[in-house]
Tab-separated table of C-alpha atoms in Angstrom:
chain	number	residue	atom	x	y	z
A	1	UNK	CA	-127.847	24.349	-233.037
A	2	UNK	CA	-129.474	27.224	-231.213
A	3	UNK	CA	-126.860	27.485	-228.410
A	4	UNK	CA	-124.062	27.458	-231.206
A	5	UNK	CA	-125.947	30.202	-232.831
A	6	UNK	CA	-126.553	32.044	-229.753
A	7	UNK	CA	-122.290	31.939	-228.860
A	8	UNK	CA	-121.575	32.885	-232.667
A	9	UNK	CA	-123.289	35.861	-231.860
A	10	UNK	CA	-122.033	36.564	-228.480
A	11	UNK	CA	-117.771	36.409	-227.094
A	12	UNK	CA	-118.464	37.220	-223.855
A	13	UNK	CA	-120.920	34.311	-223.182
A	14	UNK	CA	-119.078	31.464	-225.828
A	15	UNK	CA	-116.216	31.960	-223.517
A	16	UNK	CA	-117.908	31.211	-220.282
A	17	UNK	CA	-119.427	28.826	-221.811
A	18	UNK	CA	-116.061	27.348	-223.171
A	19	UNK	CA	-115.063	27.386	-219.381
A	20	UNK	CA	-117.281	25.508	-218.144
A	21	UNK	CA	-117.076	22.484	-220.542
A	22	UNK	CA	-114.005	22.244	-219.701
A	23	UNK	CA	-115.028	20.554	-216.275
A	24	UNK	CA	-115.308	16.705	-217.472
A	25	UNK	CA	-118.294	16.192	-214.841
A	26	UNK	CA	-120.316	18.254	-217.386
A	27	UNK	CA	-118.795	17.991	-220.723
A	28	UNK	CA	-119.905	13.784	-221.775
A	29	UNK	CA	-121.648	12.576	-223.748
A	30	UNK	CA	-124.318	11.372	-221.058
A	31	UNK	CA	-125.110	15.429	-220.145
A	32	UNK	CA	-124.787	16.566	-224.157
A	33	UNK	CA	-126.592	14.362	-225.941
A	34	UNK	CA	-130.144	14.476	-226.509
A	35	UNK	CA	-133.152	12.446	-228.195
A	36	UNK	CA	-133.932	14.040	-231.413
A	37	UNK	CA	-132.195	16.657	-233.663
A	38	UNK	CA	-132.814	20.173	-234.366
A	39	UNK	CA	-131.656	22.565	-236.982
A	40	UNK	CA	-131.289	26.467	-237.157
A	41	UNK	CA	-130.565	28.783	-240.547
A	42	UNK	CA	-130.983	32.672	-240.666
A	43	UNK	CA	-130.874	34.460	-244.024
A	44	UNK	CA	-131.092	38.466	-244.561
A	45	UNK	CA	-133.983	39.895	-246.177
A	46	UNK	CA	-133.628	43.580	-246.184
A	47	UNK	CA	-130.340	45.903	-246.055
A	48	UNK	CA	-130.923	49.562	-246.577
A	49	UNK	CA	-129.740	52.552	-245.142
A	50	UNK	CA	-128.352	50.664	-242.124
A	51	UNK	CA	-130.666	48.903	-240.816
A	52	UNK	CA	-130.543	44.818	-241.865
A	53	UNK	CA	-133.467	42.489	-240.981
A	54	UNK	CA	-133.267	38.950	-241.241
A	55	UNK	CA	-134.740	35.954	-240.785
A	56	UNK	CA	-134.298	32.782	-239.041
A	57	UNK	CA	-135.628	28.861	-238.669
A	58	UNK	CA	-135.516	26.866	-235.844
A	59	UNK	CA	-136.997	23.029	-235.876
A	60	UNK	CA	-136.548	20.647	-232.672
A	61	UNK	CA	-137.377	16.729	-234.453
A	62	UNK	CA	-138.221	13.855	-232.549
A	63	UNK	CA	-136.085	10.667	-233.237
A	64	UNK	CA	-138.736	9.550	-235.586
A	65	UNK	CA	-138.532	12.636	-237.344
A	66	UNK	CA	-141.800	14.061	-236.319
A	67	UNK	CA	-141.633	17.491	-235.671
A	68	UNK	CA	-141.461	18.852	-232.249
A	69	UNK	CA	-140.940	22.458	-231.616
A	70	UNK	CA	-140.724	25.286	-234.591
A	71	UNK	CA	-139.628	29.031	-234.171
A	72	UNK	CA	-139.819	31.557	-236.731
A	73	UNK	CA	-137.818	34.948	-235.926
A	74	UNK	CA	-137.857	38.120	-237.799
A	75	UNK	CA	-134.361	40.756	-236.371
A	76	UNK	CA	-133.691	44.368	-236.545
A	77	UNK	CA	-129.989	45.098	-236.621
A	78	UNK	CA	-128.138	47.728	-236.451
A	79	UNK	CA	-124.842	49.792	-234.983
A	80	UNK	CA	-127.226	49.939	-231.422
A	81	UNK	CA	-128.117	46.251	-231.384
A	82	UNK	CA	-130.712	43.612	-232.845
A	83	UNK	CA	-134.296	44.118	-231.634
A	84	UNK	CA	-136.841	41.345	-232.336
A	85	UNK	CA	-139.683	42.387	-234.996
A	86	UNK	CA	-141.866	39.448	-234.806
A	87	UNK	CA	-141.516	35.579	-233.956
A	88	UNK	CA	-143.423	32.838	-234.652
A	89	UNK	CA	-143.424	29.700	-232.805
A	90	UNK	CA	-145.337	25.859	-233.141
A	91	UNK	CA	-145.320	23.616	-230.529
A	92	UNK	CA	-146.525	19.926	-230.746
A	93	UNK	CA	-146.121	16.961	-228.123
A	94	UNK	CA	-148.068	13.455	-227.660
A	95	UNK	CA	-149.248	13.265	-231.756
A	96	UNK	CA	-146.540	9.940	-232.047
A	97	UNK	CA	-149.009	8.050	-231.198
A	98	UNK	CA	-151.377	9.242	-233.846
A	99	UNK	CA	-148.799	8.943	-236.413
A	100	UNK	CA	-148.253	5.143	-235.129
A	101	UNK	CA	-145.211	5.548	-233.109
A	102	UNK	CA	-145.737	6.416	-229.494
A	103	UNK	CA	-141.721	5.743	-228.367
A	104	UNK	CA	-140.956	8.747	-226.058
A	105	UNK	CA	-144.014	10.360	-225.400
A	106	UNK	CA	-146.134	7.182	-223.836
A	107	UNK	CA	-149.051	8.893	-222.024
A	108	UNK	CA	-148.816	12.197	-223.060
A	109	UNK	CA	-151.866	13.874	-224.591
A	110	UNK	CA	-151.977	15.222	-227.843
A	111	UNK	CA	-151.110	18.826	-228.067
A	112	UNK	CA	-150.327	21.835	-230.412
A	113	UNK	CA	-150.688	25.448	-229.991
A	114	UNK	CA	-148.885	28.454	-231.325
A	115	UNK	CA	-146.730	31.805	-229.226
A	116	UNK	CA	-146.666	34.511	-230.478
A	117	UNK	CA	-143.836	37.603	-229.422
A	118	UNK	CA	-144.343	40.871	-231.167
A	119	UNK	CA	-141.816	43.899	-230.428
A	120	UNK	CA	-139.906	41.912	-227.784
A	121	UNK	CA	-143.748	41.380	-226.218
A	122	UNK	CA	-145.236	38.066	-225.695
A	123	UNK	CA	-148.894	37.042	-226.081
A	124	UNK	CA	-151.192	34.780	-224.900
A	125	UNK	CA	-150.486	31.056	-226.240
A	126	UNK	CA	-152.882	29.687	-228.826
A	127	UNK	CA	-153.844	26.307	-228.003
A	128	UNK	CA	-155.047	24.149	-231.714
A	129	UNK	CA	-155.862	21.095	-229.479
A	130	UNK	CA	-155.265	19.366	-226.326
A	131	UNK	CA	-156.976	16.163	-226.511
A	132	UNK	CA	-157.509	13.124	-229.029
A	133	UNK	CA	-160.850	14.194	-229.189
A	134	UNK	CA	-160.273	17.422	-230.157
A	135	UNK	CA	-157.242	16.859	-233.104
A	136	UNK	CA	-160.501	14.131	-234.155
A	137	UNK	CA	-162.842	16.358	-234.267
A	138	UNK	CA	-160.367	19.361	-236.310
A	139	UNK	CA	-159.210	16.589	-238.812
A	140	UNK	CA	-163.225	15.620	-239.550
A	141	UNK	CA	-164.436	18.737	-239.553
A	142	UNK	CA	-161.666	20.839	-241.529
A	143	UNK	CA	-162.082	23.549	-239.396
A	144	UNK	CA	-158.602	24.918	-239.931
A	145	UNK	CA	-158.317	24.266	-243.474
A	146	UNK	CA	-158.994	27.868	-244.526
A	147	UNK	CA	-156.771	30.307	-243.695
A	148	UNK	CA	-157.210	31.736	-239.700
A	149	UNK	CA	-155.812	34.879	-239.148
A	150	UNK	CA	-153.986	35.065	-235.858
A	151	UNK	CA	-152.778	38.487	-235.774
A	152	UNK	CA	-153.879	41.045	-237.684
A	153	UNK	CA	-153.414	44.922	-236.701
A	154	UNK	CA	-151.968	48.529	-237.386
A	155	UNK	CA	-149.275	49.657	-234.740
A	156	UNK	CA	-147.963	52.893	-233.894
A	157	UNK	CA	-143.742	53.113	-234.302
A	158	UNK	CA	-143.392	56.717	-233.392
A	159	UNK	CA	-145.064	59.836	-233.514
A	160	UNK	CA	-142.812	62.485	-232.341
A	161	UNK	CA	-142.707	66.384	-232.785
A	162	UNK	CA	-139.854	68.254	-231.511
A	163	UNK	CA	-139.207	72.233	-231.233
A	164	UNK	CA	-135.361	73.040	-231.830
A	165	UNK	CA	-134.034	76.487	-231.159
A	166	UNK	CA	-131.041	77.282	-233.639
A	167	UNK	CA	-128.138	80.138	-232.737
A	168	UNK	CA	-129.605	82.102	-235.063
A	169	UNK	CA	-133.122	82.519	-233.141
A	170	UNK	CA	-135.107	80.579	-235.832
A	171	UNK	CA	-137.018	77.707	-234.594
A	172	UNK	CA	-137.102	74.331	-236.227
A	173	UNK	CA	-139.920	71.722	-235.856
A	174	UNK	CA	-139.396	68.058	-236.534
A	175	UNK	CA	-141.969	65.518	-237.131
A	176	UNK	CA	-141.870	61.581	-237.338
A	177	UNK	CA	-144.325	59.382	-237.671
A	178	UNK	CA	-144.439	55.897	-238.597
A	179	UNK	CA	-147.045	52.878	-238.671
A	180	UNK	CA	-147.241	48.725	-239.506
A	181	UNK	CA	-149.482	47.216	-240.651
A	182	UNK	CA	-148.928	43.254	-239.541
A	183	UNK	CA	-150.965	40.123	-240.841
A	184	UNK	CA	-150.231	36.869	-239.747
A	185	UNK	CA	-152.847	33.589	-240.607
A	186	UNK	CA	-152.174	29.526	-240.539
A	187	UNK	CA	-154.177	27.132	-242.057
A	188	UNK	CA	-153.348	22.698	-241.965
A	189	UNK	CA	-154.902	20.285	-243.325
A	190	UNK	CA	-154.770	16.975	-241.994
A	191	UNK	CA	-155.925	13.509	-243.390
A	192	UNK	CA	-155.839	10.552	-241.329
A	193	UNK	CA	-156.717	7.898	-244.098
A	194	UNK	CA	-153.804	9.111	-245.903
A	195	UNK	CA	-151.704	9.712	-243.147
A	196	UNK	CA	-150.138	12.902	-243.742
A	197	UNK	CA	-151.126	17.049	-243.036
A	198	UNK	CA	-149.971	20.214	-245.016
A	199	UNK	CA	-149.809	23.224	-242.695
A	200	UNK	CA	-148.886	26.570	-244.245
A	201	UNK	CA	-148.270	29.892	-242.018
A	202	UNK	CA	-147.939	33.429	-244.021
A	203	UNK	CA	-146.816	36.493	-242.528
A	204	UNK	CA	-147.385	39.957	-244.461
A	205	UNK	CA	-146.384	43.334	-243.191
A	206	UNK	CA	-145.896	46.898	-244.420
A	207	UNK	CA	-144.157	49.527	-243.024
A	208	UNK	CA	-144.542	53.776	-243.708
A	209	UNK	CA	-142.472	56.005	-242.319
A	210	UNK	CA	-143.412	59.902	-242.764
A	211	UNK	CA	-140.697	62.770	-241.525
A	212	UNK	CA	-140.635	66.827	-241.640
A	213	UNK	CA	-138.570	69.466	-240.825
A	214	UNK	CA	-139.596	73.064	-240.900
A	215	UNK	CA	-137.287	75.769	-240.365
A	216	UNK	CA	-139.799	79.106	-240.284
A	217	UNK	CA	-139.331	82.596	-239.379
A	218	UNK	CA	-140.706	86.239	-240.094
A	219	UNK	CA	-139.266	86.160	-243.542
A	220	UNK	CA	-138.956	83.308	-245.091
A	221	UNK	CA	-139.941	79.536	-244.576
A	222	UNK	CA	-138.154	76.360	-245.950
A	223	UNK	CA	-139.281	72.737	-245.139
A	224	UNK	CA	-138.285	69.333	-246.163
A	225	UNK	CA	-139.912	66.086	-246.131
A	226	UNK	CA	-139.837	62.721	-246.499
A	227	UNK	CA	-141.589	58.833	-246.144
A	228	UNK	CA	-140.515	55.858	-246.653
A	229	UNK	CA	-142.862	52.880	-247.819
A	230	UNK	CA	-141.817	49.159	-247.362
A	231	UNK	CA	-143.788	45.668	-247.962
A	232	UNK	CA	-142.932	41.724	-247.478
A	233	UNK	CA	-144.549	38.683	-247.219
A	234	UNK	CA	-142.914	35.318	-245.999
A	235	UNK	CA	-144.811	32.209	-246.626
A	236	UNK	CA	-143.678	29.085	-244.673
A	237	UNK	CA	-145.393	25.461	-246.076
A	238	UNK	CA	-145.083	22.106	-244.591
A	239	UNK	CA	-145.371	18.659	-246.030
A	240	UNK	CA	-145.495	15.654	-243.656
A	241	UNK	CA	-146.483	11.792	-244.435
A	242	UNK	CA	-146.706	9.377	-241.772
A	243	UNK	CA	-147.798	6.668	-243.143
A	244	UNK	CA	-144.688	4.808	-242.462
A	245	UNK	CA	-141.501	5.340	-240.033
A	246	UNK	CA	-139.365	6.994	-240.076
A	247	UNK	CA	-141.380	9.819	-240.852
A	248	UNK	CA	-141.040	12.250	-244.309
A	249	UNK	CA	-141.344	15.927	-244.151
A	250	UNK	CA	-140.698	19.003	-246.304
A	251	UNK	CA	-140.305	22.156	-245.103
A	252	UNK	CA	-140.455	25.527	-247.844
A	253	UNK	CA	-140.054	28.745	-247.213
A	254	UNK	CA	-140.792	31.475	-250.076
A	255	UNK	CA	-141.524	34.921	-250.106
A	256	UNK	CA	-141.909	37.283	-253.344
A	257	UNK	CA	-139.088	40.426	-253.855
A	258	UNK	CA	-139.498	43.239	-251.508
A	259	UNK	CA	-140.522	46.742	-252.361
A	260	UNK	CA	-139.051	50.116	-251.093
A	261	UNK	CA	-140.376	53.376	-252.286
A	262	UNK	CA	-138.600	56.812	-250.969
A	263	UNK	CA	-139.982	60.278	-251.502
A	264	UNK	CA	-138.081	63.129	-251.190
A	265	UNK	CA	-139.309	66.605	-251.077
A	266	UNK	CA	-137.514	70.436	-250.426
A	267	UNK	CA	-139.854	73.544	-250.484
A	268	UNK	CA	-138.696	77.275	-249.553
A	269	UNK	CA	-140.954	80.512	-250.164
A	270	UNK	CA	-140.481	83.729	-248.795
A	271	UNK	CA	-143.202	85.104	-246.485
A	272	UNK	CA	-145.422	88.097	-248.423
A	273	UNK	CA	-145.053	87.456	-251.611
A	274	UNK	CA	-145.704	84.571	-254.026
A	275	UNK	CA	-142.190	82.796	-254.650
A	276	UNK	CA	-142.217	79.794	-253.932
A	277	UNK	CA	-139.805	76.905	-255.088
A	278	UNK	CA	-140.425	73.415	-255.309
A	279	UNK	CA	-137.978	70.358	-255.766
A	280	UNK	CA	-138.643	66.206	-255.269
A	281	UNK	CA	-136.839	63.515	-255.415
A	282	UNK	CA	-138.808	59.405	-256.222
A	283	UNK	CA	-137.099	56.761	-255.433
A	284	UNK	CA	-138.335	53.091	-256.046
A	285	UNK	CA	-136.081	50.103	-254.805
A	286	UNK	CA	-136.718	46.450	-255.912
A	287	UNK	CA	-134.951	43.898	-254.084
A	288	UNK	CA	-134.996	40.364	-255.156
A	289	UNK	CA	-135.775	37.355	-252.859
């Protein structure tokens, strides 16, 4: 599903890759198919002034239906390109024979961890557990059944200030500054008499965006100005019981409607004396999930 994804999105490589399946050493069933099944869905979740970011799920199951790898992507497009805002990924291997099916991963430790890419940069892998006794002594202890944040942090977008010279002579200053505030925390809960685990990652952010231009000379001075306030959340919950094979899970994703606020302000006064004039502009833009 990812690889068909990937090709919707780009000619040049779908027809390459078209090419090469064409050879029949390569294109059976022997070299395509694969143990498991995976699934991929994006969705938009903000379109404004040019500039659309969206969202995307990626799950890699196991035959038994036990999940095995799980990306979460947040995009940037626009006219330039798509830039990657944030992804999220869960990785798991060796917990079949926890659940009571060990077919495919015999001798293979348990293991789960979390990567994390922000702005196109990757960081350091977070491992959960990578031993029996470890996933033991989690699921007895609870220690991840409260909310852990993973990343939490304020980040600089730009802070520019540029000097223009006009063909008049005046000089005009521009300003732009912008900041985002990111927090990301997991929690799971696992119970082994049971048999089954709810896991539930949430992922906040807010972005502000402040802009001015000032035009000034000996006579007069005008300026205009502007920010831009934005704030999501995405919460992504999963169910799993494996108490019995094939294994049952439920996957929800939910996040609440998304707030823009826009401030627009003009000013002009006239150096030496005390006119001054004064115009703004409040904008507030509510769009549903």
């Amino acid at each position: 599903m990812k690889i068909s994804h990937i090709l919707s999105k780009n000619e040049e490589l779908r027809s390459r890759v078209m090419k090469i399946l064409d050879d029949k050493e390569i294109s059976h069933y022997y070299s395509l198919a694969q143990k498991g099944s995976s699934s991929l869905f994006t969705r938009p979740l903000l379109s404004a002034d040019g500039i659309n970011v969206t969202y995307g799920i990626e799950m890699e199951m196991l035959d038994g239906g036990l999940l095995k790898r799980s990306s979460f992507d947040v995009d940037f497009e626009t006219s330039v390109g798509i830039s990657n805002l944030l992804s999220v990924g869960m990785f798991a291997e060796g917990l079949s024979s926890i659940a009571g099916d060990s077919s495919g991963e015999e001798g293979v430790d348990p293991t789960a961890g979390m990567e994390l890419t922000f702005l196109e940069s990757s960081l350091r892998p977070y491992v959960f557990f990578s031993s029996t006794s470890e996933l033991m002594g989690h699921a007895w202890s609870g220690t991840a059944s409260e909310p852990t944040p993973a990343l939490q942090g304020i980040f600089a977008l730009s802070d520019d200030k540029n000097l223009l010279v006009l063909n008049n002579g005046m000089i005009a200053q521009l300003e732009l500054r912008g900041v985002l505030s990111v927090d990301l925390s997991a929690s799971i809960q696992i119970s082994l008499w049971n048999r089954n685990s709810q896991s539930q990652v949430k992922n906040a952010a807010a972005l502000l965006m402040v802009g001015v231009a000032t035009v000034d000379s000996d006579i007069a001075k005008t300026q205009g100005a502007f920010n831009f306030m934005g704030q999501s959340a995405i919460e992504f919950k999963t169910d799993l019981e494996f108490y019995e094979s094939p294994f049952k899970m439920c996957l929800q994703m939910d996040h609440p409607d998304v707030i823009i606020k826009r401030n627009f302000q003009r000013s002009f006064e006239i150096t030496g004396s005390k006119f001054l004039v004064k115009k703004s502009k409040k904008r507030k833009r509510l769009i549903p999930r």
